[in-house]
Every structure is written in C-alpha cells, then in structure tokens.
XYZ file of C-alpha atoms in Angstrom:
358
model
C -149.849 74.076 -23.769
C -147.556 73.246 -21.262
C -144.390 75.687 -20.225
C -141.246 74.552 -18.289
C -139.677 76.837 -16.214
C -135.736 75.908 -15.559
C -134.241 77.773 -12.698
C -130.648 76.048 -13.241
C -129.391 78.130 -16.472
C -125.611 77.093 -16.012
C -126.453 73.598 -16.323
C -128.842 75.018 -18.949
C -126.354 76.661 -21.248
C -123.551 73.882 -20.458
C -121.149 76.356 -18.639
C -119.686 73.270 -17.052
C -120.424 69.792 -18.402
C -119.418 68.107 -15.438
C -118.473 68.110 -11.772
C -115.226 67.432 -12.623
C -115.019 70.772 -14.939
C -116.174 72.570 -11.799
C -113.641 71.526 -9.749
C -110.792 71.606 -11.974
C -111.309 75.476 -13.393
C -112.407 75.989 -9.625
C -108.669 75.092 -8.653
C -106.968 76.857 -11.281
C -108.656 79.766 -10.643
C -107.694 79.345 -6.922
C -103.951 78.901 -8.143
C -104.025 82.074 -10.900
C -105.482 84.092 -7.808
C -103.053 83.179 -5.291
C -99.736 82.887 -7.971
C -98.359 86.267 -6.992
C -98.055 84.894 -3.824
C -97.285 81.572 -4.270
C -94.546 82.315 -7.329
C -91.228 83.972 -7.162
C -91.053 87.265 -9.282
C -89.258 85.444 -12.765
C -92.043 82.992 -12.490
C -94.505 85.408 -12.353
C -93.115 87.356 -15.007
C -92.913 83.775 -17.251
C -96.843 83.273 -16.692
C -97.326 86.821 -17.807
C -95.783 85.812 -21.063
C -98.067 82.864 -20.961
C -101.273 85.125 -20.511
C -100.542 87.893 -23.311
C -98.970 84.959 -25.832
C -102.667 83.055 -24.887
C -104.677 86.473 -25.905
C -102.593 86.402 -29.349
C -103.412 83.102 -29.707
C -106.612 83.346 -29.177
C -107.179 85.390 -32.104
C -104.618 83.266 -34.209
C -106.594 79.853 -33.541
C -110.172 81.838 -34.214
C -108.512 82.470 -37.487
C -106.556 79.060 -38.572
C -108.043 76.915 -36.270
C -111.702 77.929 -36.509
C -112.224 79.731 -39.874
C -109.320 77.592 -42.256
C -107.778 81.143 -42.587
C -103.777 81.073 -42.905
C -101.621 83.873 -41.745
C -98.168 84.375 -41.687
C -97.733 87.418 -40.841
C -100.109 88.319 -37.232
C -96.808 89.927 -35.558
C -98.105 92.684 -37.534
C -101.744 93.312 -35.735
C -99.515 92.517 -32.686
C -97.073 95.320 -33.557
C -100.078 97.678 -34.460
C -101.262 97.350 -30.954
C -98.208 97.724 -29.211
C -97.574 100.942 -30.885
C -100.816 102.191 -30.730
C -100.862 101.752 -26.904
C -97.693 103.323 -26.400
C -98.517 106.477 -28.249
C -102.122 107.173 -26.880
C -100.598 106.371 -23.001
C -98.191 108.774 -23.563
C -100.423 111.738 -24.462
C -102.840 110.551 -21.425
C -105.537 108.318 -22.441
C -106.597 106.280 -19.355
C -105.199 102.684 -19.920
C -107.996 101.055 -20.157
C -109.544 103.094 -23.036
C -106.081 102.854 -24.964
C -106.383 99.433 -24.618
C -109.820 99.144 -26.276
C -108.571 101.806 -29.765
C -105.407 99.703 -29.903
C -107.671 96.932 -29.996
C -110.266 98.587 -32.512
C -107.352 99.844 -34.428
C -105.538 96.434 -34.947
C -109.470 95.072 -35.748
C -109.225 98.035 -39.007
C -106.014 96.878 -40.491
C -107.624 93.478 -40.373
C -109.980 94.561 -41.980
C -107.978 96.297 -44.709
C -105.579 92.703 -44.787
C -108.895 90.452 -44.969
C -110.811 92.477 -47.998
C -108.409 91.800 -50.360
C -107.632 88.057 -49.227
C -111.030 86.942 -49.925
C -110.394 85.573 -53.118
C -106.716 83.792 -51.503
C -106.254 80.412 -49.862
C -103.802 78.222 -48.578
C -100.176 79.326 -49.413
C -101.640 82.098 -51.536
C -102.975 83.989 -48.102
C -99.808 83.106 -46.605
C -97.921 85.129 -48.741
C -100.186 87.573 -48.867
C -100.326 88.121 -45.038
C -96.452 87.371 -45.161
C -96.117 90.098 -47.827
C -98.620 92.804 -45.421
C -95.935 91.804 -42.097
C -92.882 93.378 -43.938
C -95.149 96.329 -45.369
C -95.900 96.944 -41.532
C -92.715 96.529 -40.080
C -91.217 98.733 -42.482
C -93.609 100.980 -42.044
C -92.479 101.117 -37.895
C -88.886 101.301 -38.675
C -89.949 104.685 -41.363
C -92.679 106.418 -39.191
C -90.589 107.548 -36.603
C -92.269 110.908 -35.637
C -94.863 107.974 -33.742
C -92.853 104.899 -33.412
C -89.323 106.268 -32.832
C -88.164 104.267 -35.869
C -85.601 101.780 -35.502
C -84.314 103.193 -32.186
C -87.241 101.908 -30.274
C -89.755 103.877 -28.110
C -90.508 103.681 -24.366
C -93.839 102.552 -23.275
C -95.101 103.982 -19.783
C -95.934 101.583 -17.018
C -99.823 101.505 -16.058
C -101.024 104.085 -13.983
C -104.885 103.081 -13.050
C -106.628 105.128 -10.239
C -103.651 106.669 -8.942
C -101.982 103.502 -8.639
C -98.802 101.745 -10.508
C -99.607 98.576 -11.942
C -96.466 98.292 -13.786
C -95.362 95.233 -12.261
C -95.353 92.815 -9.924
C -98.810 91.905 -8.467
C -100.416 94.685 -10.015
C -99.407 93.676 -13.686
C -100.482 90.213 -13.697
C -103.902 90.842 -12.516
C -104.157 93.185 -15.050
C -102.873 90.500 -17.931
C -105.060 87.956 -15.973
C -108.450 89.995 -16.415
C -107.973 90.408 -19.885
C -107.319 86.952 -20.933
C -110.416 85.864 -18.786
C -112.255 88.395 -20.692
C -111.241 87.323 -23.933
C -111.349 83.684 -23.692
C -114.671 84.350 -22.330
C -115.892 86.331 -25.555
C -114.328 83.814 -27.436
C -116.122 80.940 -26.609
C -119.304 82.316 -26.259
C -118.779 83.928 -29.976
C -118.308 80.129 -30.954
C -121.183 78.563 -29.533
C -123.185 81.542 -31.578
C -124.574 81.704 -34.779
C -121.274 83.730 -36.099
C -118.679 80.753 -34.414
C -120.625 77.850 -36.340
C -120.688 79.743 -39.247
C -116.910 80.015 -38.906
C -116.223 76.099 -38.475
C -118.573 75.679 -41.477
C -116.403 78.054 -43.424
C -113.481 75.862 -42.364
C -114.928 72.499 -42.786
C -116.381 73.514 -46.504
C -116.967 76.592 -48.131
C -119.096 75.278 -50.527
C -121.288 73.676 -48.608
C -121.121 76.967 -45.967
C -122.303 79.414 -48.816
C -125.098 76.540 -49.936
C -126.711 77.069 -46.800
C -126.725 81.311 -46.505
C -123.331 82.207 -45.113
C -122.012 85.210 -46.389
C -118.020 83.704 -46.847
C -116.934 87.763 -47.391
C -118.342 89.100 -44.866
C -117.922 85.947 -41.877
C -113.973 86.016 -43.718
C -113.591 89.787 -42.963
C -115.097 89.567 -39.586
C -112.998 86.727 -38.300
C -109.666 89.061 -39.685
C -110.987 91.758 -37.530
C -111.520 89.663 -34.149
C -108.317 88.264 -34.675
C -106.658 91.401 -35.260
C -108.602 93.086 -32.338
C -106.828 90.307 -29.812
C -103.498 90.472 -31.370
C -103.683 94.152 -30.869
C -105.031 94.310 -27.189
C -102.025 91.129 -26.583
C -99.848 93.445 -28.386
C -100.569 96.992 -25.954
C -99.941 93.998 -22.380
C -96.716 93.548 -24.398
C -95.416 96.836 -24.780
C -96.503 97.348 -21.151
C -94.757 94.409 -20.021
C -91.335 94.921 -21.821
C -91.618 98.895 -21.172
C -89.907 99.473 -24.669
C -90.457 98.146 -28.006
C -88.732 98.275 -31.333
C -89.565 97.061 -35.221
C -87.564 93.959 -35.003
C -89.761 92.655 -32.216
C -92.620 92.132 -34.677
C -91.119 90.457 -37.500
C -91.307 87.407 -39.399
C -90.216 85.010 -36.316
C -92.808 86.429 -34.311
C -95.160 85.890 -36.537
C -93.520 81.980 -36.715
C -93.714 81.906 -33.171
C -97.404 82.650 -33.225
C -98.327 79.947 -35.465
C -96.097 77.310 -33.920
C -98.173 77.616 -30.698
C -101.176 77.808 -31.958
C -100.133 74.052 -33.936
C -98.338 72.562 -31.308
C -101.001 73.202 -28.744
C -103.733 71.935 -31.231
C -105.518 73.413 -33.976
C -109.386 74.148 -33.270
C -109.224 74.293 -29.424
C -109.158 76.911 -27.406
C -107.136 74.676 -24.468
C -104.687 74.479 -27.336
C -104.086 78.259 -26.692
C -102.736 78.054 -23.616
C -101.093 74.858 -23.889
C -99.007 76.210 -27.157
C -98.456 79.375 -25.152
C -97.229 77.509 -22.335
C -94.578 75.088 -24.511
C -93.844 78.635 -26.495
C -92.631 80.254 -23.224
C -90.977 77.390 -21.420
C -89.172 76.037 -24.500
C -86.493 78.030 -24.429
C -86.133 77.197 -20.727
C -85.482 74.035 -21.225
C -83.254 74.411 -24.296
C -80.861 77.001 -21.911
C -80.998 73.806 -19.447
C -79.979 70.910 -21.589
C -76.919 73.290 -23.559
C -74.728 72.377 -20.790
C -75.298 68.726 -21.247
C -74.874 69.203 -25.156
C -71.121 69.125 -26.995
C -69.496 72.667 -27.301
C -70.033 72.987 -30.992
C -73.683 72.489 -30.596
C -74.436 73.908 -28.222
C -73.188 77.449 -28.912
C -74.222 76.850 -32.250
C -76.120 80.319 -32.783
C -79.109 78.644 -34.600
C -79.903 76.081 -32.188
C -83.017 77.625 -31.134
C -84.620 77.607 -34.535
C -83.554 74.117 -35.055
C -85.268 72.348 -32.479
C -88.032 74.767 -33.207
C -88.825 73.628 -36.770
C -87.942 70.230 -35.787
C -90.826 70.293 -33.229
C -93.136 71.574 -35.304
C -92.310 68.428 -38.024
C -92.369 66.054 -35.397
C -95.929 67.328 -34.465
C -97.755 67.776 -37.995
C -96.144 64.605 -38.753
C -97.411 62.108 -35.305
C -99.284 64.398 -33.420
C -101.687 66.803 -35.631
C -104.150 67.322 -33.009
C -101.349 69.115 -31.015
C -101.125 68.581 -27.416
C -104.114 68.723 -26.293
C -105.145 66.014 -28.724
C -102.530 64.049 -27.076
C -103.959 64.834 -23.703
C -107.457 64.007 -25.107
C -106.281 60.404 -26.060
C -104.300 59.699 -22.981
C -107.398 60.684 -21.015
C -109.591 58.110 -23.148
C -107.072 55.587 -22.673
C -107.296 55.965 -18.672
C -111.062 55.917 -18.810
C -111.170 52.764 -21.371
C -108.598 51.094 -19.386
C -107.992 47.862 -19.390
C -110.995 47.531 -21.993
C -108.981 49.276 -25.140
C -108.391 48.189 -28.548
C -104.386 48.462 -29.839
C -104.683 50.329 -33.182
C -107.535 52.788 -31.498
C -105.516 55.660 -31.475
C -103.859 55.453 -34.888
C -104.005 58.065 -37.042
C -106.455 57.691 -39.994
C -104.690 57.541 -43.422
C -108.552 57.107 -45.364
C -109.566 60.647 -46.913
C -112.451 61.483 -49.063
C -112.171 62.208 -52.818
C -113.357 65.802 -51.682
C -110.199 66.437 -49.843
C -107.714 65.913 -52.110
C -109.286 68.990 -54.505
C -108.527 71.590 -51.519
C-alpha cells in the first residue's frame, strides 16, 4: 500500500484555480486595505454601503440563487438585525457579541418563516414572504418600547476596546472584516455537502429527495442562514446610518435586494458584489443623467422606480445570467479570439419537458 503525502494544501483544496486568481485577488485585497487613504470620505461611505449590501446579498443569494427559494420579504430580516443591534448596544452589550446575537435572532425568525413555507413554491412562496415582511414592518411601527415606533431609534457608534469606530476608516475596516468572514463562510459552505444539497434542491426537488436529501431540513436551514446574514448586514446598516425607522425596511428595500442578486447574476458569489456595486452606483448615475433630460422627465417623482424596473426587465430578457454572466461571455470571447463561432453566445431556446411542469 502506497501513501502519498501532499504539502501544498492550498492547491489541494483549490483556493485559487490558477495564478491569475492569486494576482487579481491579491491586488483587490491591497486596494481594499488601502481604500481609506485612496478614496474620498464620500466614496468610502459608498464603499461601506456596498460591503453591507453584499453581506445581505450573500444570504439572499444562498436562498434564491443556490437553494431556489423565492423571498420578497428579506428586508424584514435586515430590520430585525438592525433593531436588535440598536437595542443590545444600548443596554451595554459589546459590539461583536451584539452582532452575533442579532444574527442569531434573525436566524430564529428565518426558521419561523421557513417552516410554514416548506410546502410553498414560486409565486406562492413569494406571497408568503411578502406578507411576513408587512407583518414585521407593522411590529416595528407598533413596538415603541423597543423600536421607538414611527419616530425611529438612534443607534450608538461602535465602541471597541475603548476606540470609537463609528465612522471613517475604523467603521470601514469593521465592515470589510465582516464581509470577508461571511464570504469565506459561504464559499466553504457551498463546497461542503450542505451546499451541494442546496444546489440539488434548486435543480430538482424530486431528484434531491430520491438521493436521500431531507428537503424540510435543508430548506429551513437555508432560510435560517440567509436570515442570519441579513441580520448581520442589518446590524452594520444601523451603525452606518446611526438612525433607523420602520420605513427603511419596507417592500422597496426587499425589491432592491432581489434586484441586486438578479442583476448581479443568480447562482454566483461574484454576482453578489457586482449587484451591490450596481445598486449603490445606479442612483448616482440617475442623478448625473437628470441634468441632461427634459424637465418633465428628469423631475418626475417615479423616475428611479421606472429605471429600476426597466433594468430588471432588460436583464431578465437579454442577460438572465446578470453582470457576472456577461463578464464570463466577454472573458470567453477574449480567450478564444479570433477562433470564436458567431452563434456561440446565443441564449438557448430549447428546454426539457420536465422544466415545463415546474
């Protein structure tokens, strides 16, 4: 019997597929570490929002992109984390302990939502989560002793080891640390049997069940993990704004989160970050374009919603794989140039008989 010992563990578990990944991710890491000294205060604040939304997007991507469950009430989990963090830090709990408890409470709420939704699919699951979002929003408005009601609630700045990390580089590095930890956690989860079970459920529940996958357990687990990540993002969101109110966690916020992962690219971790960048940068682009539009259009109150809806429709029709899918096509084109075929990137129209029954 021959034993083979490997010392290159990084290569063994494929942390980096090739040298290009090592170079570009290292360059990205250097930029992110140096960002507080390279970017203006406003740009750094926008980058904070990208990181916060990316954490929430990781949870929703796990639920929708990798498990195939539909949610229109994810802003409720964001709100649970935000209000929990505001309350716990106000009573003197340390930041990271309060952050963990906020994520845990959001996970418990996710289990409560996930259990009744086990028998629901598609639009019916969306309606159930939408109703849950309305209920939680009403709870935020009525439970004044904890949430402050419609008047809102102030959130204390982050205090860590005697240092004030409520703004600037300190808060940015807290967001960066949490985002990196959550991203690595999701990547490892997807590589594990649990992650493969999620993907199997997404592809075909009948096939997954025939392989011995417990649908109820894994669907509920997916809801719990997704809600926990949304709760952690909500906690950071509360510290970022320093003031929260129920109208910040409404249906429009849930649609923004869904828009983020669809435009970024369903079933892709890269798509989460591309979608978060798109979501944060789009309002800036709209504001810049308004000056060149006729006044009757540029000053229309619903312009932002119209553009958001139009972008979503265009991506669903012409680029269902989102921004990350478009990048994959561009990369493949450049790699194969000039040996590419004209119809190589056309969307396939055919589908299996079983797909029509879903």
